[in-house]
JSON list of C-alpha atoms in Angstrom, two decimals:
[
{"chain": "A", "resi": 173, "resn": "MET", "atom": "CA", "xyz": [111.27, 114.47, 108.04]},
{"chain": "A", "resi": 174, "resn": "ASN", "atom": "CA", "xyz": [112.04, 110.85, 107.32]},
{"chain": "A", "resi": 175, "resn": "SER", "atom": "CA", "xyz": [108.87, 108.89, 106.35]},
{"chain": "A", "resi": 176, "resn": "THR", "atom": "CA", "xyz": [109.05, 105.06, 106.18]},
{"chain": "A", "resi": 177, "resn": "VAL", "atom": "CA", "xyz": [106.81, 105.21, 103.10]},
{"chain": "A", "resi": 178, "resn": "PHE", "atom": "CA", "xyz": [107.88, 108.42, 101.29]},
{"chain": "A", "resi": 179, "resn": "GLY", "atom": "CA", "xyz": [111.55, 108.48, 102.36]},
{"chain": "A", "resi": 180, "resn": "GLU", "atom": "CA", "xyz": [113.33, 111.71, 103.23]},
{"chain": "A", "resi": 181, "resn": "LEU", "atom": "CA", "xyz": [110.90, 114.72, 102.84]},
{"chain": "A", "resi": 182, "resn": "VAL", "atom": "CA", "xyz": [111.34, 118.48, 103.02]},
{"chain": "A", "resi": 183, "resn": "PHE", "atom": "CA", "xyz": [108.49, 120.77, 103.97]},
{"chain": "A", "resi": 184, "resn": "ASN", "atom": "CA", "xyz": [107.77, 123.72, 101.58]},
{"chain": "A", "resi": 185, "resn": "VAL", "atom": "CA", "xyz": [103.99, 124.27, 101.28]},
{"chain": "A", "resi": 186, "resn": "GLY", "atom": "CA", "xyz": [103.60, 120.44, 101.40]},
{"chain": "A", "resi": 187, "resn": "TRP", "atom": "CA", "xyz": [106.02, 117.56, 101.95]},
{"chain": "A", "resi": 188, "resn": "LYS", "atom": "CA", "xyz": [108.35, 117.09, 98.93]},
{"chain": "A", "resi": 189, "resn": "THR", "atom": "CA", "xyz": [110.89, 114.67, 97.60]},
{"chain": "A", "resi": 190, "resn": "GLU", "atom": "CA", "xyz": [111.90, 113.56, 94.08]},
{"chain": "A", "resi": 191, "resn": "THR", "atom": "CA", "xyz": [111.71, 110.46, 92.06]},
{"chain": "A", "resi": 192, "resn": "GLU", "atom": "CA", "xyz": [112.34, 109.30, 88.43]},
{"chain": "A", "resi": 193, "resn": "ILE", "atom": "CA", "xyz": [109.58, 108.15, 86.08]},
{"chain": "A", "resi": 194, "resn": "SER", "atom": "CA", "xyz": [109.56, 107.08, 82.44]},
{"chain": "A", "resi": 195, "resn": "LEU", "atom": "CA", "xyz": [106.87, 108.21, 79.99]},
{"chain": "A", "resi": 196, "resn": "PHE", "atom": "CA", "xyz": [107.00, 107.67, 76.18]},
{"chain": "A", "resi": 197, "resn": "ASN", "atom": "CA", "xyz": [110.46, 106.18, 76.56]},
{"chain": "A", "resi": 198, "resn": "ASN", "atom": "CA", "xyz": [111.82, 109.41, 78.15]},
{"chain": "A", "resi": 199, "resn": "ASN", "atom": "CA", "xyz": [113.05, 109.65, 81.77]},
{"chain": "A", "resi": 200, "resn": "TYR", "atom": "CA", "xyz": [111.90, 112.54, 83.97]},
{"chain": "A", "resi": 201, "resn": "SER", "atom": "CA", "xyz": [112.76, 113.71, 87.41]},
{"chain": "A", "resi": 202, "resn": "VAL", "atom": "CA", "xyz": [109.50, 114.71, 89.14]},
{"chain": "A", "resi": 203, "resn": "ILE", "atom": "CA", "xyz": [108.62, 116.08, 92.52]},
{"chain": "A", "resi": 204, "resn": "ILE", "atom": "CA", "xyz": [106.52, 113.88, 94.77]},
{"chain": "A", "resi": 205, "resn": "LYS", "atom": "CA", "xyz": [104.35, 116.15, 96.89]},
{"chain": "A", "resi": 206, "resn": "ALA", "atom": "CA", "xyz": [102.16, 115.24, 99.84]},
{"chain": "A", "resi": 207, "resn": "ALA", "atom": "CA", "xyz": [99.75, 118.08, 100.22]},
{"chain": "A", "resi": 208, "resn": "ALA", "atom": "CA", "xyz": [99.81, 119.82, 103.63]},
{"chain": "A", "resi": 209, "resn": "TYR", "atom": "CA", "xyz": [99.06, 123.36, 104.63]},
{"chain": "A", "resi": 210, "resn": "PHE", "atom": "CA", "xyz": [101.30, 123.38, 107.68]},
{"chain": "A", "resi": 211, "resn": "GLU", "atom": "CA", "xyz": [104.33, 121.34, 108.72]},
{"chain": "A", "resi": 212, "resn": "LYS", "atom": "CA", "xyz": [102.54, 120.17, 111.80]},
{"chain": "A", "resi": 213, "resn": "ASP", "atom": "CA", "xyz": [99.84, 118.62, 109.64]},
{"chain": "A", "resi": 214, "resn": "GLY", "atom": "CA", "xyz": [102.21, 115.80, 108.74]},
{"chain": "A", "resi": 215, "resn": "ILE", "atom": "CA", "xyz": [101.26, 113.11, 106.23]},
{"chain": "A", "resi": 216, "resn": "THR", "atom": "CA", "xyz": [97.88, 111.36, 106.33]},
{"chain": "A", "resi": 217, "resn": "ALA", "atom": "CA", "xyz": [97.44, 107.62, 106.41]},
{"chain": "A", "resi": 218, "resn": "ASN", "atom": "CA", "xyz": [95.54, 108.09, 103.11]},
{"chain": "A", "resi": 219, "resn": "GLN", "atom": "CA", "xyz": [98.53, 109.68, 101.50]},
{"chain": "A", "resi": 220, "resn": "GLU", "atom": "CA", "xyz": [100.83, 106.90, 102.71]},
{"chain": "A", "resi": 221, "resn": "ALA", "atom": "CA", "xyz": [98.36, 104.30, 101.28]},
{"chain": "A", "resi": 222, "resn": "ALA", "atom": "CA", "xyz": [98.28, 106.21, 97.98]},
{"chain": "A", "resi": 223, "resn": "ILE", "atom": "CA", "xyz": [102.10, 106.38, 97.58]},
{"chain": "A", "resi": 224, "resn": "VAL", "atom": "CA", "xyz": [102.19, 102.59, 98.26]},
{"chain": "A", "resi": 225, "resn": "ASP", "atom": "CA", "xyz": [99.49, 102.05, 95.68]},
{"chain": "A", "resi": 226, "resn": "PHE", "atom": "CA", "xyz": [101.44, 104.10, 93.10]},
{"chain": "A", "resi": 227, "resn": "GLY", "atom": "CA", "xyz": [104.66, 102.23, 93.88]},
{"chain": "A", "resi": 228, "resn": "ASP", "atom": "CA", "xyz": [102.95, 98.79, 93.66]},
{"chain": "A", "resi": 229, "resn": "HIS", "atom": "CA", "xyz": [101.30, 99.73, 90.34]},
{"chain": "A", "resi": 230, "resn": "LYS", "atom": "CA", "xyz": [103.86, 102.27, 88.94]},
{"chain": "A", "resi": 231, "resn": "ASN", "atom": "CA", "xyz": [104.15, 100.74, 85.45]},
{"chain": "A", "resi": 232, "resn": "GLU", "atom": "CA", "xyz": [100.45, 100.28, 85.09]},
{"chain": "A", "resi": 233, "resn": "ARG", "atom": "CA", "xyz": [99.74, 103.81, 86.24]},
{"chain": "A", "resi": 234, "resn": "LEU", "atom": "CA", "xyz": [102.32, 105.32, 83.88]},
{"chain": "A", "resi": 235, "resn": "LYS", "atom": "CA", "xyz": [100.89, 103.26, 80.95]},
{"chain": "A", "resi": 236, "resn": "SER", "atom": "CA", "xyz": [97.47, 104.63, 81.89]},
{"chain": "A", "resi": 237, "resn": "VAL", "atom": "CA", "xyz": [98.91, 108.24, 81.76]},
{"chain": "A", "resi": 238, "resn": "GLU", "atom": "CA", "xyz": [100.30, 107.63, 78.32]},
{"chain": "A", "resi": 239, "resn": "LYS", "atom": "CA", "xyz": [97.02, 106.09, 77.06]},
{"chain": "A", "resi": 240, "resn": "LEU", "atom": "CA", "xyz": [95.02, 109.04, 78.38]},
{"chain": "A", "resi": 241, "resn": "LEU", "atom": "CA", "xyz": [97.34, 111.57, 76.82]},
{"chain": "A", "resi": 242, "resn": "LEU", "atom": "CA", "xyz": [97.31, 109.86, 73.50]},
{"chain": "A", "resi": 243, "resn": "THR", "atom": "CA", "xyz": [93.55, 109.49, 73.52]},
{"chain": "A", "resi": 244, "resn": "ASP", "atom": "CA", "xyz": [92.70, 113.03, 74.66]},
{"chain": "A", "resi": 245, "resn": "PHE", "atom": "CA", "xyz": [95.38, 114.71, 72.57]},
{"chain": "A", "resi": 246, "resn": "SER", "atom": "CA", "xyz": [95.43, 112.60, 69.45]},
{"chain": "A", "resi": 247, "resn": "GLU", "atom": "CA", "xyz": [96.09, 115.72, 67.41]},
{"chain": "A", "resi": 248, "resn": "GLY", "atom": "CA", "xyz": [99.76, 116.52, 67.74]},
{"chain": "A", "resi": 249, "resn": "ASP", "atom": "CA", "xyz": [102.41, 114.80, 69.80]},
{"chain": "A", "resi": 250, "resn": "ALA", "atom": "CA", "xyz": [101.52, 114.55, 73.42]},
{"chain": "A", "resi": 251, "resn": "SER", "atom": "CA", "xyz": [104.88, 113.10, 74.28]},
{"chain": "A", "resi": 252, "resn": "LYS", "atom": "CA", "xyz": [106.55, 116.35, 73.20]},
{"chain": "A", "resi": 253, "resn": "ARG", "atom": "CA", "xyz": [103.74, 118.77, 74.33]},
{"chain": "A", "resi": 254, "resn": "PHE", "atom": "CA", "xyz": [103.43, 117.79, 77.97]},
{"chain": "A", "resi": 255, "resn": "VAL", "atom": "CA", "xyz": [106.27, 117.61, 80.56]},
{"chain": "A", "resi": 256, "resn": "PRO", "atom": "CA", "xyz": [105.61, 115.88, 83.88]},
{"chain": "A", "resi": 257, "resn": "ARG", "atom": "CA", "xyz": [106.54, 118.01, 86.91]},
{"chain": "A", "resi": 258, "resn": "THR", "atom": "CA", "xyz": [104.72, 116.81, 90.09]},
{"chain": "A", "resi": 259, "resn": "LEU", "atom": "CA", "xyz": [103.12, 113.68, 91.41]},
{"chain": "A", "resi": 260, "resn": "LEU", "atom": "CA", "xyz": [100.63, 115.28, 93.91]},
{"chain": "A", "resi": 261, "resn": "PHE", "atom": "CA", "xyz": [99.08, 113.21, 96.68]},
{"chain": "A", "resi": 262, "resn": "GLN", "atom": "CA", "xyz": [96.02, 114.94, 98.21]},
{"chain": "A", "resi": 263, "resn": "ARG", "atom": "CA", "xyz": [95.19, 114.53, 101.91]},
{"chain": "A", "resi": 264, "resn": "ASN", "atom": "CA", "xyz": [92.29, 112.18, 101.09]},
{"chain": "A", "resi": 265, "resn": "GLY", "atom": "CA", "xyz": [94.60, 109.80, 99.12]},
{"chain": "A", "resi": 266, "resn": "SER", "atom": "CA", "xyz": [93.59, 110.89, 95.64]},
{"chain": "A", "resi": 267, "resn": "TYR", "atom": "CA", "xyz": [96.51, 111.60, 93.38]},
{"chain": "A", "resi": 268, "resn": "ALA", "atom": "CA", "xyz": [97.44, 113.00, 90.02]},
{"chain": "A", "resi": 269, "resn": "LEU", "atom": "CA", "xyz": [100.44, 113.63, 87.84]},
{"chain": "A", "resi": 270, "resn": "LEU", "atom": "CA", "xyz": [100.73, 117.33, 86.97]},
{"chain": "A", "resi": 271, "resn": "PHE", "atom": "CA", "xyz": [102.20, 118.44, 83.60]},
{"chain": "A", "resi": 272, "resn": "ASP", "atom": "CA", "xyz": [103.35, 121.58, 82.11]},
{"chain": "A", "resi": 273, "resn": "ASP", "atom": "CA", "xyz": [101.85, 122.27, 78.63]},
{"chain": "A", "resi": 274, "resn": "ARG", "atom": "CA", "xyz": [104.41, 123.68, 76.14]},
{"chain": "A", "resi": 275, "resn": "GLU", "atom": "CA", "xyz": [101.53, 125.00, 73.98]},
{"chain": "A", "resi": 276, "resn": "ASP", "atom": "CA", "xyz": [99.95, 126.93, 76.87]},
{"chain": "A", "resi": 277, "resn": "GLU", "atom": "CA", "xyz": [102.38, 127.88, 79.55]},
{"chain": "A", "resi": 278, "resn": "ASP", "atom": "CA", "xyz": [99.69, 129.41, 81.73]},
{"chain": "A", "resi": 279, "resn": "GLU", "atom": "CA", "xyz": [97.61, 126.24, 81.93]},
{"chain": "A", "resi": 280, "resn": "GLY", "atom": "CA", "xyz": [98.93, 122.80, 82.60]},
{"chain": "A", "resi": 281, "resn": "ILE", "atom": "CA", "xyz": [97.02, 119.59, 82.94]},
{"chain": "A", "resi": 282, "resn": "ALA", "atom": "CA", "xyz": [96.47, 117.04, 85.68]},
{"chain": "A", "resi": 283, "resn": "VAL", "atom": "CA", "xyz": [96.24, 113.33, 84.82]},
{"chain": "A", "resi": 284, "resn": "CYS", "atom": "CA", "xyz": [94.18, 112.00, 87.73]},
{"chain": "A", "resi": 285, "resn": "LEU", "atom": "CA", "xyz": [95.20, 108.46, 88.61]},
{"chain": "A", "resi": 286, "resn": "GLN", "atom": "CA", "xyz": [93.16, 107.66, 91.69]},
{"chain": "A", "resi": 287, "resn": "PRO", "atom": "CA", "xyz": [90.29, 107.37, 92.42]},
{"chain": "A", "resi": 288, "resn": "GLU", "atom": "CA", "xyz": [89.44, 107.82, 88.70]},
{"chain": "A", "resi": 289, "resn": "ALA", "atom": "CA", "xyz": [91.74, 108.03, 85.72]},
{"chain": "A", "resi": 290, "resn": "LYS", "atom": "CA", "xyz": [90.99, 111.19, 83.77]},
{"chain": "A", "resi": 291, "resn": "ILE", "atom": "CA", "xyz": [92.53, 114.39, 82.49]},
{"chain": "A", "resi": 292, "resn": "VAL", "atom": "CA", "xyz": [91.50, 117.80, 83.85]},
{"chain": "A", "resi": 293, "resn": "SER", "atom": "CA", "xyz": [93.04, 121.25, 83.82]},
{"chain": "A", "resi": 294, "resn": "GLN", "atom": "CA", "xyz": [95.35, 122.02, 86.68]},
{"chain": "A", "resi": 295, "resn": "ASP", "atom": "CA", "xyz": [93.10, 124.84, 87.74]},
{"chain": "A", "resi": 296, "resn": "GLU", "atom": "CA", "xyz": [90.22, 122.43, 88.01]},
{"chain": "A", "resi": 297, "resn": "TYR", "atom": "CA", "xyz": [92.30, 119.87, 89.97]},
{"chain": "A", "resi": 298, "resn": "LEU", "atom": "CA", "xyz": [94.00, 122.23, 92.32]}
]
């Protein structure tokens, strides 16, 4: 599917594409995923508004991610511990950046960006 907001998307348990982000002066390729159970569900207006919000405030949002990681994980090097994998847009327009945790491969974290900036476990977020 080609979305005017998301660009070219492929359906695989949600609509997916890729983008580049920069955190802690490192560049990462991450999956952008618009949550959907079925292909026929399409993308919601809330998801489109959320991706526009992220695009309009990308640098601010990524600085917020860095600050949250440094605050919540002041012990150790958060920039080496966490690897961003997916920017997930929920059907209601809330979104979070999901990270793998190199110290706990079974449990990643989600840095929620909207509606509230906070860090939770991926299990709690998903």
